[in-house]
Amino acid sequence: MQASKKGNIFIISAASGTGKTTLVSRLVKHHDDIRVSVSHTTRPPRSGEEHGKHYYFVDNEKFEALIGESAFLEHAKVFDNYYGTSIEGVNILREQGYDVILEIDIQGAEQVRRVLPDACSIFILPPSFQELAERLKGRGTDTPEIISKRLSKARNEIEQAFLFDYVVVNNDVVTAEADLLYIIKSHRLKLPSQQVFIENLLEKS
Ligand code: 5GP
């Protein structure tokens, strides 16, 4: 029987305010073979965010129960809230053949890299610190305290870029989206992703 091809995993991390969420939403909007994994979080929803679409919003008790059930591929505490990627959610998408984007922080990226070494990791950089500060303020979603917390964390986060497979500078969103797509396309052609195709081809020969 022919094996079917499982989708690839792409980890996308960035310092906050780098435009990662916008970039990823554009990418999935334009490419229906790519999906974003919907994470669980204990942070309260922001205005316009929907349960099951942007996140699964759960309380601490539920999140900790899920940790106890080993339901997460990775999980981390970010700005005092839990965030985690459901193993089941990711597997369902991969089994359906979708490439799956994990839009997660660097702690989560490290955990996924350890358990899934074939995952492709991409770090998004801002063009400059000045630009990053302006974007964080302009977003209007966070208090000044959170913004200064995010900025002081940004430098440390950016130092982690050295651990990723690819680095994309988000200077303009159209170019950065195209860069992401080049990476995704080239990763799809790497041997581990093509293994099933080769095996099926040989089986039919
Ligand atoms: P926000 O609260 O702004 O949506 O996300 C805060 C940070 O948590 C971002 O860096 C985001 O990428 C990260 N994040 C979102 N979901 C997950 C997840 O499932 N796991 C981990 N480790 N980080 C996540």
PDB file of C-alpha atoms and ligand atoms in Angstrom:
ATOM      1  CA  MET A   1       0.000   0.000   0.000  1.00  0.00           C
ATOM      2  CA  GLN A   2       1.219   3.475  -0.817  1.00  0.00           C
ATOM      3  CA  ALA A   3       2.205   5.620   2.136  1.00  0.00           C
ATOM      4  CA  SER A   4       0.773   9.123   2.188  1.00  0.00           C
ATOM      5  CA  LYS A   5       2.926  12.146   2.693  1.00  0.00           C
ATOM      6  CA  LYS A   6       2.744  13.981   6.007  1.00  0.00           C
ATOM      7  CA  GLY A   7       2.965  17.754   6.074  1.00  0.00           C
ATOM      8  CA  ASN A   8       6.115  19.545   7.223  1.00  0.00           C
ATOM      9  CA  ILE A   9       6.536  21.582  10.378  1.00  0.00           C
ATOM     10  CA  PHE A  10       7.766  25.166  10.210  1.00  0.00           C
ATOM     11  CA  ILE A  11       8.651  26.909  13.453  1.00  0.00           C
ATOM     12  CA  ILE A  12       8.406  30.680  13.160  1.00  0.00           C
ATOM     13  CA  SER A  13       9.729  32.797  16.032  1.00  0.00           C
ATOM     14  CA  ALA A  14      10.625  36.450  16.415  1.00  0.00           C
ATOM     15  CA  ALA A  15      11.102  39.195  18.931  1.00  0.00           C
ATOM     16  CA  SER A  16       7.662  40.613  19.707  1.00  0.00           C
ATOM     17  CA  GLY A  17       6.598  43.491  17.471  1.00  0.00           C
ATOM     18  CA  THR A  18       8.477  42.116  14.480  1.00  0.00           C
ATOM     19  CA  GLY A  19       5.283  41.582  12.500  1.00  0.00           C
ATOM     20  CA  LYS A  20       5.353  37.803  12.691  1.00  0.00           C
ATOM     21  CA  THR A  21       1.591  37.378  13.142  1.00  0.00           C
ATOM     22  CA  THR A  22       0.763  39.624  10.174  1.00  0.00           C
ATOM     23  CA  LEU A  23       3.304  37.826   8.006  1.00  0.00           C
ATOM     24  CA  VAL A  24       2.014  34.392   8.927  1.00  0.00           C
ATOM     25  CA  SER A  25      -1.641  35.395   8.374  1.00  0.00           C
ATOM     26  CA  ARG A  26      -0.784  36.696   4.907  1.00  0.00           C
ATOM     27  CA  LEU A  27       1.078  33.533   4.064  1.00  0.00           C
ATOM     28  CA  VAL A  28      -1.768  31.193   5.041  1.00  0.00           C
ATOM     29  CA  LYS A  29      -4.333  33.421   3.366  1.00  0.00           C
ATOM     30  CA  HIS A  30      -2.443  33.154   0.078  1.00  0.00           C
ATOM     31  CA  HIS A  31      -1.540  29.446   0.327  1.00  0.00           C
ATOM     32  CA  ASP A  32      -4.258  26.974   1.243  1.00  0.00           C
ATOM     33  CA  ASP A  33      -1.807  24.087   1.677  1.00  0.00           C
ATOM     34  CA  ILE A  34      -0.287  25.831   4.719  1.00  0.00           C
ATOM     35  CA  ARG A  35      -2.053  26.039   8.090  1.00  0.00           C
ATOM     36  CA  VAL A  36      -1.164  27.628  11.413  1.00  0.00           C
ATOM     37  CA  SER A  37      -1.433  25.539  14.530  1.00  0.00           C
ATOM     38  CA  VAL A  38      -3.881  27.112  17.008  1.00  0.00           C
ATOM     39  CA  SER A  39      -2.177  27.232  20.403  1.00  0.00           C
ATOM     40  CA  HIS A  40      -3.663  26.994  23.871  1.00  0.00           C
ATOM     41  CA  THR A  41      -3.055  29.941  26.175  1.00  0.00           C
ATOM     42  CA  THR A  42      -4.039  31.170  29.626  1.00  0.00           C
ATOM     43  CA  ARG A  43      -3.797  34.823  28.566  1.00  0.00           C
ATOM     44  CA  PRO A  44      -7.137  36.618  28.235  1.00  0.00           C
ATOM     45  CA  PRO A  45      -8.385  37.225  24.682  1.00  0.00           C
ATOM     46  CA  ARG A  46      -7.632  40.626  23.124  1.00  0.00           C
ATOM     47  CA  SER A  47     -10.423  42.437  21.356  1.00  0.00           C
ATOM     48  CA  GLY A  48     -11.380  40.650  18.157  1.00  0.00           C
ATOM     49  CA  GLU A  49      -9.701  37.379  19.118  1.00  0.00           C
ATOM     50  CA  GLU A  50     -11.838  34.250  18.881  1.00  0.00           C
ATOM     51  CA  HIS A  51     -11.627  31.003  20.832  1.00  0.00           C
ATOM     52  CA  GLY A  52     -10.555  28.207  18.494  1.00  0.00           C
ATOM     53  CA  LYS A  53      -9.402  30.603  15.785  1.00  0.00           C
ATOM     54  CA  HIS A  54      -6.629  32.726  17.314  1.00  0.00           C
ATOM     55  CA  TYR A  55      -6.094  30.601  20.407  1.00  0.00           C
ATOM     56  CA  TYR A  56      -7.847  28.094  22.630  1.00  0.00           C
ATOM     57  CA  PHE A  57      -8.303  30.310  25.690  1.00  0.00           C
ATOM     58  CA  VAL A  58      -8.202  28.142  28.804  1.00  0.00           C
ATOM     59  CA  ASP A  59      -7.627  28.702  32.523  1.00  0.00           C
ATOM     60  CA  ASN A  60      -4.529  27.666  34.464  1.00  0.00           C
ATOM     61  CA  GLU A  61      -6.218  24.563  35.842  1.00  0.00           C
ATOM     62  CA  LYS A  62      -7.132  23.268  32.390  1.00  0.00           C
ATOM     63  CA  PHE A  63      -3.686  24.115  30.985  1.00  0.00           C
ATOM     64  CA  GLU A  64      -1.928  22.303  33.821  1.00  0.00           C
ATOM     65  CA  ALA A  65      -4.221  19.295  33.350  1.00  0.00           C
ATOM     66  CA  LEU A  66      -3.210  19.210  29.662  1.00  0.00           C
ATOM     67  CA  ILE A  67       0.475  19.352  30.665  1.00  0.00           C
ATOM     68  CA  GLY A  68      -0.223  16.395  32.985  1.00  0.00           C
ATOM     69  CA  GLU A  69      -1.764  14.462  30.088  1.00  0.00           C
ATOM     70  CA  SER A  70       1.350  15.185  27.939  1.00  0.00           C
ATOM     71  CA  ALA A  71      -0.958  16.830  25.421  1.00  0.00           C
ATOM     72  CA  PHE A  72       1.617  19.409  24.319  1.00  0.00           C
ATOM     73  CA  LEU A  73       4.385  19.143  21.749  1.00  0.00           C
ATOM     74  CA  GLU A  74       5.886  22.101  23.593  1.00  0.00           C
ATOM     75  CA  HIS A  75       4.728  24.610  26.148  1.00  0.00           C
ATOM     76  CA  ALA A  76       6.219  27.664  27.798  1.00  0.00           C
ATOM     77  CA  LYS A  77       5.441  30.574  30.061  1.00  0.00           C
ATOM     78  CA  VAL A  78       5.587  33.858  28.154  1.00  0.00           C
ATOM     79  CA  PHE A  79       4.897  37.150  29.996  1.00  0.00           C
ATOM     80  CA  ASP A  80       3.358  35.244  32.962  1.00  0.00           C
ATOM     81  CA  ASN A  81       0.946  33.243  30.806  1.00  0.00           C
ATOM     82  CA  TYR A  82       1.123  29.683  29.580  1.00  0.00           C
ATOM     83  CA  TYR A  83       1.221  28.963  25.850  1.00  0.00           C
ATOM     84  CA  GLY A  84       1.324  25.498  24.302  1.00  0.00           C
ATOM     85  CA  THR A  85       1.069  23.578  21.025  1.00  0.00           C
ATOM     86  CA  SER A  86      -1.291  20.597  21.030  1.00  0.00           C
ATOM     87  CA  ILE A  87       0.246  17.383  19.670  1.00  0.00           C
ATOM     88  CA  GLU A  88      -3.151  16.227  18.451  1.00  0.00           C
ATOM     89  CA  GLY A  89      -3.947  19.497  16.663  1.00  0.00           C
ATOM     90  CA  VAL A  90      -0.634  19.436  14.790  1.00  0.00           C
ATOM     91  CA  ASN A  91      -0.906  15.746  13.919  1.00  0.00           C
ATOM     92  CA  ILE A  92      -4.405  16.081  12.473  1.00  0.00           C
ATOM     93  CA  LEU A  93      -3.214  18.820  10.099  1.00  0.00           C
ATOM     94  CA  ARG A  94      -0.040  16.957   9.115  1.00  0.00           C
ATOM     95  CA  GLU A  95      -1.967  13.727   8.442  1.00  0.00           C
ATOM     96  CA  GLN A  96      -4.222  15.712   6.123  1.00  0.00           C
ATOM     97  CA  GLY A  97      -1.082  16.731   4.221  1.00  0.00           C
ATOM     98  CA  TYR A  98      -0.961  20.374   5.333  1.00  0.00           C
ATOM     99  CA  ASP A  99       2.329  22.047   6.120  1.00  0.00           C
ATOM    100  CA  VAL A 100       1.946  23.401   9.638  1.00  0.00           C
ATOM    101  CA  ILE A 101       3.322  26.647  10.994  1.00  0.00           C
ATOM    102  CA  LEU A 102       4.038  26.855  14.709  1.00  0.00           C
ATOM    103  CA  GLU A 103       4.082  30.516  15.562  1.00  0.00           C
ATOM    104  CA  ILE A 104       5.766  30.161  18.934  1.00  0.00           C
ATOM    105  CA  ASP A 105       8.351  31.776  21.190  1.00  0.00           C
ATOM    106  CA  ILE A 106      12.018  30.785  21.331  1.00  0.00           C
ATOM    107  CA  GLN A 107      11.617  28.491  24.359  1.00  0.00           C
ATOM    108  CA  GLY A 108       8.979  26.526  22.455  1.00  0.00           C
ATOM    109  CA  ALA A 109      11.133  26.532  19.302  1.00  0.00           C
ATOM    110  CA  GLU A 110      13.969  24.916  21.233  1.00  0.00           C
ATOM    111  CA  GLN A 111      11.675  22.176  22.579  1.00  0.00           C
ATOM    112  CA  VAL A 112      10.237  21.380  19.137  1.00  0.00           C
ATOM    113  CA  ARG A 113      13.700  21.274  17.560  1.00  0.00           C
ATOM    114  CA  ARG A 114      14.687  18.665  20.140  1.00  0.00           C
ATOM    115  CA  VAL A 115      11.710  16.351  19.515  1.00  0.00           C
ATOM    116  CA  LEU A 116      11.289  16.966  15.777  1.00  0.00           C
ATOM    117  CA  PRO A 117      14.742  17.506  14.279  1.00  0.00           C
ATOM    118  CA  ASP A 118      13.287  17.640  10.743  1.00  0.00           C
ATOM    119  CA  ALA A 119      11.252  20.728  11.615  1.00  0.00           C
ATOM    120  CA  CYS A 120      12.439  23.827   9.778  1.00  0.00           C
ATOM    121  CA  SER A 121      12.991  26.847  12.011  1.00  0.00           C
ATOM    122  CA  ILE A 122      12.764  30.447  10.859  1.00  0.00           C
ATOM    123  CA  PHE A 123      13.528  33.584  12.849  1.00  0.00           C
ATOM    124  CA  ILE A 124      12.013  36.926  11.837  1.00  0.00           C
ATOM    125  CA  LEU A 125      14.117  40.012  12.560  1.00  0.00           C
ATOM    126  CA  PRO A 126      13.061  43.668  12.637  1.00  0.00           C
ATOM    127  CA  PRO A 127      15.121  45.973  10.381  1.00  0.00           C
ATOM    128  CA  SER A 128      16.267  47.954  13.472  1.00  0.00           C
ATOM    129  CA  PHE A 129      15.575  48.458  17.191  1.00  0.00           C
ATOM    130  CA  GLN A 130      14.118  51.885  16.506  1.00  0.00           C
ATOM    131  CA  GLU A 131      11.607  50.405  14.081  1.00  0.00           C
ATOM    132  CA  LEU A 132      10.743  47.696  16.605  1.00  0.00           C
ATOM    133  CA  ALA A 133       9.995  50.267  19.333  1.00  0.00           C
ATOM    134  CA  GLU A 134       7.766  52.225  16.960  1.00  0.00           C
ATOM    135  CA  ARG A 135       5.854  49.147  15.851  1.00  0.00           C
ATOM    136  CA  LEU A 136       5.218  48.057  19.447  1.00  0.00           C
ATOM    137  CA  LYS A 137       3.849  51.468  20.400  1.00  0.00           C
ATOM    138  CA  GLY A 138       1.795  51.779  17.196  1.00  0.00           C
ATOM    139  CA  ARG A 139       0.114  48.420  17.714  1.00  0.00           C
ATOM    140  CA  GLY A 140      -1.869  49.882  20.628  1.00  0.00           C
ATOM    141  CA  THR A 141      -2.631  46.493  22.164  1.00  0.00           C
ATOM    142  CA  ASP A 142      -0.323  46.622  25.177  1.00  0.00           C
ATOM    143  CA  THR A 143       0.206  48.881  28.168  1.00  0.00           C
ATOM    144  CA  PRO A 144       3.431  50.986  28.347  1.00  0.00           C
ATOM    145  CA  GLU A 145       4.750  48.613  31.034  1.00  0.00           C
ATOM    146  CA  ILE A 146       4.243  45.584  28.795  1.00  0.00           C
ATOM    147  CA  ILE A 147       5.860  47.456  25.870  1.00  0.00           C
ATOM    148  CA  SER A 148       8.981  48.246  27.879  1.00  0.00           C
ATOM    149  CA  LYS A 149       9.035  44.634  29.134  1.00  0.00           C
ATOM    150  CA  ARG A 150       8.798  43.392  25.529  1.00  0.00           C
ATOM    151  CA  LEU A 151      11.543  45.773  24.321  1.00  0.00           C
ATOM    152  CA  SER A 152      13.993  44.794  27.007  1.00  0.00           C
ATOM    153  CA  LYS A 153      13.308  41.148  26.178  1.00  0.00           C
ATOM    154  CA  ALA A 154      13.776  41.776  22.443  1.00  0.00           C
ATOM    155  CA  ARG A 155      17.560  42.003  22.559  1.00  0.00           C
ATOM    156  CA  ASN A 156      17.836  38.662  24.351  1.00  0.00           C
ATOM    157  CA  GLU A 157      15.360  37.120  21.927  1.00  0.00           C
ATOM    158  CA  ILE A 158      17.277  38.382  18.902  1.00  0.00           C
ATOM    159  CA  GLU A 159      20.461  36.768  20.234  1.00  0.00           C
ATOM    160  CA  GLN A 160      18.638  33.436  19.832  1.00  0.00           C
ATOM    161  CA  ALA A 161      18.437  33.967  16.058  1.00  0.00           C
ATOM    162  CA  PHE A 162      21.762  32.113  15.799  1.00  0.00           C
ATOM    163  CA  LEU A 163      19.969  28.854  16.675  1.00  0.00           C
ATOM    164  CA  PHE A 164      17.529  28.955  13.746  1.00  0.00           C
ATOM    165  CA  ASP A 165      17.856  27.443  10.256  1.00  0.00           C
ATOM    166  CA  TYR A 166      16.765  30.595   8.425  1.00  0.00           C
ATOM    167  CA  VAL A 167      16.536  34.305   9.208  1.00  0.00           C
ATOM    168  CA  VAL A 168      14.127  36.687   7.471  1.00  0.00           C
ATOM    169  CA  VAL A 169      14.294  40.469   7.922  1.00  0.00           C
ATOM    170  CA  ASN A 170      10.818  41.977   7.949  1.00  0.00           C
ATOM    171  CA  ASN A 171      11.501  45.328   6.388  1.00  0.00           C
ATOM    172  CA  ASP A 172       8.539  45.206   4.067  1.00  0.00           C
ATOM    173  CA  VAL A 173       5.853  42.607   4.451  1.00  0.00           C
ATOM    174  CA  VAL A 174       5.577  41.636   0.767  1.00  0.00           C
ATOM    175  CA  THR A 175       9.289  40.805   0.455  1.00  0.00           C
ATOM    176  CA  ALA A 176       9.334  39.033   3.819  1.00  0.00           C
ATOM    177  CA  GLU A 177       6.311  36.918   2.825  1.00  0.00           C
ATOM    178  CA  ALA A 178       8.024  35.966  -0.451  1.00  0.00           C
ATOM    179  CA  ASP A 179      11.180  35.040   1.498  1.00  0.00           C
ATOM    180  CA  LEU A 180       9.147  32.791   3.799  1.00  0.00           C
ATOM    181  CA  LEU A 181       7.626  31.087   0.796  1.00  0.00           C
ATOM    182  CA  TYR A 182      11.060  30.418  -0.758  1.00  0.00           C
ATOM    183  CA  ILE A 183      12.123  28.770   2.485  1.00  0.00           C
ATOM    184  CA  ILE A 184       8.959  26.666   2.675  1.00  0.00           C
ATOM    185  CA  LYS A 185       9.284  25.574  -0.956  1.00  0.00           C
ATOM    186  CA  SER A 186      12.932  24.636  -0.635  1.00  0.00           C
ATOM    187  CA  HIS A 187      12.302  22.721   2.602  1.00  0.00           C
ATOM    188  CA  ARG A 188       9.593  20.716   0.817  1.00  0.00           C
ATOM    189  CA  LEU A 189      12.274  19.511  -1.621  1.00  0.00           C
ATOM    190  CA  LYS A 190      14.708  18.314   1.045  1.00  0.00           C
ATOM    191  CA  LEU A 191      15.241  14.574   1.279  1.00  0.00           C
ATOM    192  CA  PRO A 192      13.234  13.888   4.480  1.00  0.00           C
ATOM    193  CA  SER A 193      10.201  15.591   2.926  1.00  0.00           C
ATOM    194  CA  GLN A 194      10.602  13.698  -0.358  1.00  0.00           C
ATOM    195  CA  GLN A 195      11.297  10.303   1.221  1.00  0.00           C
ATOM    196  CA  VAL A 196       7.720   9.021   0.906  1.00  0.00           C
ATOM    197  CA  PHE A 197       7.531  10.113  -2.736  1.00  0.00           C
ATOM    198  CA  ILE A 198      10.749   8.224  -3.553  1.00  0.00           C
ATOM    199  CA  GLU A 199       9.551   5.109  -1.717  1.00  0.00           C
ATOM    200  CA  ASN A 200       6.203   5.158  -3.547  1.00  0.00           C
ATOM    201  CA  LEU A 201       7.982   5.652  -6.865  1.00  0.00           C
ATOM    202  CA  LEU A 202      10.237   2.654  -6.233  1.00  0.00           C
ATOM    203  CA  GLU A 203       7.320   0.521  -5.111  1.00  0.00           C
ATOM    204  CA  LYS A 204       5.622   1.070  -8.466  1.00  0.00           C
ATOM    205  CA  SER A 205       8.747   0.355 -10.563  1.00  0.00           C
TER     206      SER A 205
HETATM  207  P1  5GP B   1       0.702  36.910  22.116  1.00  0.00           P
HETATM  208  O1  5GP B   1       0.211  36.882  23.527  1.00  0.00           O
HETATM  209  O2  5GP B   1       1.205  38.265  21.711  1.00  0.00           O
HETATM  210  O3  5GP B   1      -0.304  36.333  21.147  1.00  0.00           O
HETATM  211  O4  5GP B   1       1.963  35.937  22.061  1.00  0.00           O
HETATM  212  C1  5GP B   1       3.067  36.128  22.905  1.00  0.00           C
HETATM  213  C2  5GP B   1       4.175  35.202  22.500  1.00  0.00           C
HETATM  214  O5  5GP B   1       3.789  33.837  22.727  1.00  0.00           O
HETATM  215  C3  5GP B   1       4.546  35.279  21.025  1.00  0.00           C
HETATM  216  O6  5GP B   1       5.970  35.252  20.903  1.00  0.00           O
HETATM  217  C4  5GP B   1       3.941  34.032  20.447  1.00  0.00           C
HETATM  218  O7  5GP B   1       4.643  33.587  19.300  1.00  0.00           O
HETATM  219  C5  5GP B   1       4.145  33.073  21.590  1.00  0.00           C
HETATM  220  N1  5GP B   1       3.286  31.895  21.465  1.00  0.00           N
HETATM  221  C6  5GP B   1       2.041  31.801  20.926  1.00  0.00           C
HETATM  222  N2  5GP B   1       1.612  30.540  20.961  1.00  0.00           N
HETATM  223  C7  5GP B   1       2.605  29.816  21.520  1.00  0.00           C
HETATM  224  C8  5GP B   1       2.757  28.428  21.820  1.00  0.00           C
HETATM  225  O8  5GP B   1       1.895  27.579  21.577  1.00  0.00           O
HETATM  226  N3  5GP B   1       3.926  28.053  22.406  1.00  0.00           N
HETATM  227  C9  5GP B   1       4.922  28.934  22.708  1.00  0.00           C
HETATM  228  N4  5GP B   1       6.026  28.457  23.265  1.00  0.00           N
HETATM  229  N5  5GP B   1       4.821  30.246  22.437  1.00  0.00           N
HETATM  230  C10 5GP B   1       3.670  30.670  21.849  1.00  0.00           C
END
